[in-house]
Coordinates of C-alpha atoms and ligand atoms in Angstrom, one line a residue:
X49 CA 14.6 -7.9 11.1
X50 CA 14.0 -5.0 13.4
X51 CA 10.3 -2.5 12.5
X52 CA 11.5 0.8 13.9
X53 CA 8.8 3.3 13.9
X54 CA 9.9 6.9 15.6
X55 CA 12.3 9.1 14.0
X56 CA 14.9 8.9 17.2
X57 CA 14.8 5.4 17.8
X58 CA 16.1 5.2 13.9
X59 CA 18.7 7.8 14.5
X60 CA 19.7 6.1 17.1
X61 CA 19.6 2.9 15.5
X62 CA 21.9 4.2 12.9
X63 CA 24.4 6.1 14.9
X64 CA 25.1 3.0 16.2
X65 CA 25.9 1.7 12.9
X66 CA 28.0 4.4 11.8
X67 CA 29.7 4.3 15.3
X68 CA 30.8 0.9 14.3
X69 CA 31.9 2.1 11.0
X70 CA 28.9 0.1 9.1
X71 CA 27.6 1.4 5.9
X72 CA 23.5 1.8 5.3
X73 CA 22.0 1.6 2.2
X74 CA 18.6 2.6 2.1
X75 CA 15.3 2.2 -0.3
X76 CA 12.5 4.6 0.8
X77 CA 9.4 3.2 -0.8
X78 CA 5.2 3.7 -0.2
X79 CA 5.3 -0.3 0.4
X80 CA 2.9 -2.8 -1.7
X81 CA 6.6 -4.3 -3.2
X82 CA 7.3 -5.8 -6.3
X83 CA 10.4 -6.7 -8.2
X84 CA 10.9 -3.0 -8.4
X85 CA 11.8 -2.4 -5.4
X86 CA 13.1 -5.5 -4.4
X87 CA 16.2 -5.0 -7.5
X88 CA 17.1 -1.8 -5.2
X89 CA 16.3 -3.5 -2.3
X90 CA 19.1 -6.2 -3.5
X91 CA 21.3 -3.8 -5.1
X92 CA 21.1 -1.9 -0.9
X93 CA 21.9 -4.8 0.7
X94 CA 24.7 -6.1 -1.3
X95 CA 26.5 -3.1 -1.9
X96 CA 26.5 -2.1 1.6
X97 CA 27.0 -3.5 5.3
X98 CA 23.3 -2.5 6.7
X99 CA 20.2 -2.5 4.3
X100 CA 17.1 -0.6 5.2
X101 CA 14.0 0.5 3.9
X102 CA 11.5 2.1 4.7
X103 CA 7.7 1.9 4.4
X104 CA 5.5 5.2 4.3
X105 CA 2.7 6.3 2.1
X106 CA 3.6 10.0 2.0
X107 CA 0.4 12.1 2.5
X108 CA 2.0 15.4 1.1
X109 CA 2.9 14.0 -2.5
X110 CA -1.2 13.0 -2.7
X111 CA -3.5 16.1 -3.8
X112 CA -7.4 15.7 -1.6
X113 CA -8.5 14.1 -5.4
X114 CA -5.3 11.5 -5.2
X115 CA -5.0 7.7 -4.6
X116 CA -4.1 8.1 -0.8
X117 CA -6.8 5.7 0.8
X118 CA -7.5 3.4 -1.7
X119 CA -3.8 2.7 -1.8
X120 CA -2.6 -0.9 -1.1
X121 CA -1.0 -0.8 2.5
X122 CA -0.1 -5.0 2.1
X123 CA 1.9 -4.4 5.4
X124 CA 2.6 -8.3 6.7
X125 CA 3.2 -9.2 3.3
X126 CA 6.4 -6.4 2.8
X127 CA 7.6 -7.6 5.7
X128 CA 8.5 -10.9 4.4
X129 CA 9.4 -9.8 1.0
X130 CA 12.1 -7.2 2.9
X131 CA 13.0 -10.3 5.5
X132 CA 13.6 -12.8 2.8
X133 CA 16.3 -10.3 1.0
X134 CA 17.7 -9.7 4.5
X135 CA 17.0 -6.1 5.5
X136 CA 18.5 -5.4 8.7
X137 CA 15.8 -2.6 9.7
X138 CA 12.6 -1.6 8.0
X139 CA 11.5 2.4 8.9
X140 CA 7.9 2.7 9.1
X141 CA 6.9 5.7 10.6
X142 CA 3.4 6.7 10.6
X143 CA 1.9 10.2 9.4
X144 CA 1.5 11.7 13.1
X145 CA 5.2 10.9 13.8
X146 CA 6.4 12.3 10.5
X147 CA 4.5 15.3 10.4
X148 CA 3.4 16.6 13.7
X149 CA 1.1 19.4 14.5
X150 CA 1.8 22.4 13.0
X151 CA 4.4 21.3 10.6
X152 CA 5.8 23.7 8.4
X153 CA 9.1 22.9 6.6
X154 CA 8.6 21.9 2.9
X155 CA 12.0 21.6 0.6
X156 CA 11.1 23.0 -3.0
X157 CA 13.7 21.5 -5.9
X158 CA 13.2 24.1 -8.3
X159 CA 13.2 24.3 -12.3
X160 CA 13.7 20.6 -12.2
X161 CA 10.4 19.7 -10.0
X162 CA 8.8 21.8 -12.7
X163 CA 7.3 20.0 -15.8
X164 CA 6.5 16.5 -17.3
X165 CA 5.2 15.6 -13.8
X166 CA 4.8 18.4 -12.0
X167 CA 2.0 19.3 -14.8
X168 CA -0.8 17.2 -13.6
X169 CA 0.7 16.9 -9.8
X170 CA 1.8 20.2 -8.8
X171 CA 2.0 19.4 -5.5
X172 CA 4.3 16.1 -6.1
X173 CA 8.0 17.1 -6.3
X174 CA 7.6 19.3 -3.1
X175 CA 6.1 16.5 -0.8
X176 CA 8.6 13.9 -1.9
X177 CA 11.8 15.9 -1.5
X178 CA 10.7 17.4 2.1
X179 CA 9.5 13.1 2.9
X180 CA 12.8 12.0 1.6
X181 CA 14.7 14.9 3.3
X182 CA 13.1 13.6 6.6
X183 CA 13.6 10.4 6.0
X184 CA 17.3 10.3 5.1
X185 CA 17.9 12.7 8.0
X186 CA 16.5 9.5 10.2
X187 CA 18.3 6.9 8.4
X188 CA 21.1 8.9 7.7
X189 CA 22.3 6.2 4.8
X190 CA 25.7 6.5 3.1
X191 CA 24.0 5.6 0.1
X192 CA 20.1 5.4 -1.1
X193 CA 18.6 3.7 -4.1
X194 CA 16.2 5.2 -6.5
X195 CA 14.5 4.1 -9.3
X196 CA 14.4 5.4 -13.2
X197 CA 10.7 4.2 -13.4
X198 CA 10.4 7.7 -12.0
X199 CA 12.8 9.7 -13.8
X200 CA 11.8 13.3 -12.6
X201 CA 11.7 12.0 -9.2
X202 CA 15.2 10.8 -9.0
X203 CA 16.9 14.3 -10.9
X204 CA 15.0 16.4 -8.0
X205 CA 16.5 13.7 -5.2
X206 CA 20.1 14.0 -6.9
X207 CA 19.3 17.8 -7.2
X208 CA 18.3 18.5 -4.1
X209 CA 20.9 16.3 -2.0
X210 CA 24.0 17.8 -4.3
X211 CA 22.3 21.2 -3.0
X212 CA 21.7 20.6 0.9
X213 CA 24.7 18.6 0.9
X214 CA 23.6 15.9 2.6
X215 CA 26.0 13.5 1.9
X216 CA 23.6 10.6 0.4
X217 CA 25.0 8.7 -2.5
X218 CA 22.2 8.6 -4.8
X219 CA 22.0 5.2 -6.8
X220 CA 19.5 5.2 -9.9
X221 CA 18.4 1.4 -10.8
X222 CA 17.0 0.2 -14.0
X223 CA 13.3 -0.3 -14.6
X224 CA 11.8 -3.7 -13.4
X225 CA 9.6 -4.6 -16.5
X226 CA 6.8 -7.3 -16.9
X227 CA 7.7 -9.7 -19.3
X228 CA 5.6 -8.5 -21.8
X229 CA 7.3 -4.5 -21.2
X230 CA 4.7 -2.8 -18.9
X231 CA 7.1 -1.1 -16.1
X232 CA 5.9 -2.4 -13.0
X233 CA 4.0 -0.3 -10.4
X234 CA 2.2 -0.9 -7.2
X235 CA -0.7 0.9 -9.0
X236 CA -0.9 -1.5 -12.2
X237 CA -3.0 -3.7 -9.5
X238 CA -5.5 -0.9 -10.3
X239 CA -5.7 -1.9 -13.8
X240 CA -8.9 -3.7 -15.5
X241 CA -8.3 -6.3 -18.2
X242 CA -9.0 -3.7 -20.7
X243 CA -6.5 -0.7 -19.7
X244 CA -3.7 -3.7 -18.8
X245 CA -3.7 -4.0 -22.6
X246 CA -3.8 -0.5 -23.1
X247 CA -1.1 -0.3 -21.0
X248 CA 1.4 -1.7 -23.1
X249 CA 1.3 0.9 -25.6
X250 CA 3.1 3.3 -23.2
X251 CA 6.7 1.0 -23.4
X252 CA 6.2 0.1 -27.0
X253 CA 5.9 3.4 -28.0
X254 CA 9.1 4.2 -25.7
X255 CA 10.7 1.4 -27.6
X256 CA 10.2 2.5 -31.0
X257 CA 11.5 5.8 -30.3
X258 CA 14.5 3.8 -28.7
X259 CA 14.8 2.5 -32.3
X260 CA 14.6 5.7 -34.0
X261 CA 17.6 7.0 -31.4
X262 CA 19.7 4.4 -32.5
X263 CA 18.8 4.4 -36.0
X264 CA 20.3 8.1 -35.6
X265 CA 17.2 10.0 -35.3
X266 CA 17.7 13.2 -33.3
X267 CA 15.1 15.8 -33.8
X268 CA 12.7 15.7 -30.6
X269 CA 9.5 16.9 -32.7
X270 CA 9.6 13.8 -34.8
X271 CA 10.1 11.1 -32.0
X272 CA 7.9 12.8 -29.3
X273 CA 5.1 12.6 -32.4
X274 CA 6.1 9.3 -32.9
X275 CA 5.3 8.3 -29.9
X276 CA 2.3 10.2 -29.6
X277 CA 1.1 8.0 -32.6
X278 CA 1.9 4.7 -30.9
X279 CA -0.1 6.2 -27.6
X280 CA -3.6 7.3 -29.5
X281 CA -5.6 4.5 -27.8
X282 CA -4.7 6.2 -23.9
X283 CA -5.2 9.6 -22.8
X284 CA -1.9 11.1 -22.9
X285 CA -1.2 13.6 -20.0
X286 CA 2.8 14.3 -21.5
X287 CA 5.1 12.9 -23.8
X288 CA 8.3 14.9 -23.4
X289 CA 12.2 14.4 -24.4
X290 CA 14.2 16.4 -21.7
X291 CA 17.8 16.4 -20.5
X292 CA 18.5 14.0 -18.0
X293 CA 19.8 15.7 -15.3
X294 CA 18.1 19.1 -15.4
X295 CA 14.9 18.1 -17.1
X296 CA 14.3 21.2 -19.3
X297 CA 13.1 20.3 -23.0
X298 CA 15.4 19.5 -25.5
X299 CA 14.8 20.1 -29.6
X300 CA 17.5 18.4 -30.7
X301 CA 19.1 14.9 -28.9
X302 CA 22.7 16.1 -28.5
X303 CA 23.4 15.1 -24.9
X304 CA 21.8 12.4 -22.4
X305 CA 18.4 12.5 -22.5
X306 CA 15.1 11.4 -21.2
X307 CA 12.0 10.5 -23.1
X308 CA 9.1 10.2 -20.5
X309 CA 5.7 9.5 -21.1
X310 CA 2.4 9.5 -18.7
X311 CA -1.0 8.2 -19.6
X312 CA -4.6 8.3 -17.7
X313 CA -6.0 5.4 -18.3
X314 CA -9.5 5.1 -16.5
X315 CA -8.3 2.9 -13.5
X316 CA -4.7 4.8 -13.6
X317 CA -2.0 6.9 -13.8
X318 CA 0.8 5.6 -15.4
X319 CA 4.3 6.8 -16.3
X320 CA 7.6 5.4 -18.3
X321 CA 10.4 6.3 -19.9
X322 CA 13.6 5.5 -21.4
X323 CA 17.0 6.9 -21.0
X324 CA 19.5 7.6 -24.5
X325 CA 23.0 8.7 -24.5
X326 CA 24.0 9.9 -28.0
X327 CA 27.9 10.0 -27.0
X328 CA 27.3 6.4 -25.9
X329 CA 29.6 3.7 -27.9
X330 CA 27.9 1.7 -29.6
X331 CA 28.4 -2.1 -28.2
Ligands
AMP528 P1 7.3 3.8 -4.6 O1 6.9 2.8 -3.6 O2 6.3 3.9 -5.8 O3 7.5 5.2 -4.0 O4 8.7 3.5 -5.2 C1 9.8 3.3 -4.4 C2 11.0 3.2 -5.3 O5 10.9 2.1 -6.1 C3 11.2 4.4 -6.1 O6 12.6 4.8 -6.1 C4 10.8 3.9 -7.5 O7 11.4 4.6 -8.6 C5 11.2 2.5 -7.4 N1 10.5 1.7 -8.4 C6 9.1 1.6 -8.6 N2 8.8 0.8 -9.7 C7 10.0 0.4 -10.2 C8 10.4 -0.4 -11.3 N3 9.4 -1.0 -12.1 N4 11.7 -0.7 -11.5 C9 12.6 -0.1 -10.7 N5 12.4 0.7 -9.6 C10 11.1 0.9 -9.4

């Protein structure tokens, strides 16, 4: 497995791929890997002839007040975890290389960057689409694997590379969950005893609106306070039932939607949602 760390020397590596008519998958992540990432880390390298990811914790998504330093850099141990699921190349650039002195290019995904989110992150949206610009620009992958753990996140990638045409197939995987439901995160190693168990409530609550969708319910004021309900022992920062491509509010569940929630617990930040098509068949 080769660690390429400069922009060129990954463009390079890659035009050599492509030269030789190879495909690259590719999972952009912050590192400290669980089964998360590993499933599109799988899902890369088997569905193309090249996987790569990369490893970069992405100053310009973290406001001053944000996680930055404290958050787990587990370097040696990625490395196996990406060697062992045979990763040709793993991308880790550090923050001088990606963003030079006086940088000054930002990509802004708008109306849906805004919302759920975007509320208590305002910065977010606009520091992962200008780090996942760069990034794919440097990989230049055929296709690149995202995660619905973070819903908003992947409408704003699929947003902004149908816009700048870039060419990227964008792949959304299903959420990794513990086996007792919590969505797995690098940050839930942040979690005390106490808001672990709090913690639950957030894919419970997502479940028994799940329940309520299939059971017919459609009205977004009643499941969005049903889930609020299920959530009163966290701090809720948003509970909100959105279309899932555009991400604007919906009041009634007529096409595919989202329901995300995000909680601050003391120790955390979490977020979760589920995804509900009501033109779906039934199975
Ligand atoms: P991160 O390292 O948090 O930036 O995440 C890198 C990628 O892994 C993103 O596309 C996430 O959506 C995805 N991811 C994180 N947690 C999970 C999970 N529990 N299940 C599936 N994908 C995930």
């Amino acid at each position: 497995m080769k660690i390429i760390q400069s922009p060129e020397e990954m463009r390079a590596w890659s035009d050599e791929q492509r030269r030789r008519n190879r495909t690259i998958g590719f999972v952009p992540t912050m590192g400290a890997l669980h089964e998360g990432h590993l499933s599109l880390v799988r899902a890369a390298v088997n569905g193309n002839d090249a996987g790569v990811a990369s490893i970069f914790v992405n100053p310009t998504q973290f406001a001053p007040t944000e996680d930055f330093d404290q958050y787990p850099r587990p370097f040696e141990d990625d490395l196996a975890k990406l060697g062992a699921e045979k990763v040709e190349v793993v991308y880790a650039p550090d923050a001088a290389g990606m963003y030079p002195d006086a940088f000054s290019t930002y990509v802004l995904v708008e109306k849906v960057s805004q919302g759920l989110c975007a509320g208590s992150r305002p910065h977010f949206f606009r520091g992962v689409a200008t780090v996942v610009a760069k990034l794919f620009n440097a990989v230049k992958p055929h296709r690149a694997y995202f995660g619905q753990k973070d819903a908003q996140q992947c409408a704003v990638i699929k947003r902004m590379t149908r816009d700048l045409d870039m060419g990227v197939e964008i792949v959304e995987m299903p959420i990794v969950r513990e086996p007792d439901g919590l969505a797995m995160s690098s940050r839930n190693q942040y979690l005390t005893e106490e808001d672990r168990r709090k913690a639950l409530c957030l894919s419970r609550a997502l479940f028994l609106a799940e329940e309520m969708l299939k059971n017919g319910e459609r009205n977004a004021q009643v499941i969005i306070s049903a889930v609020r309900n299920a959530m009163r022992d966290v701090t809720i920062d948003y509970v909100a039932l959105v279309d899932a491509e555009t991400m604007a509010p919906l009041e009634t569940v007529t096409r595919p939607a989202t329901l995300a929630v995000a909680a601050l617990l003391p120790t955390a930040r979490l977020i979760d949602n589920i995804k509900f098509d009501p033109g779906a068949r039934k199975m």
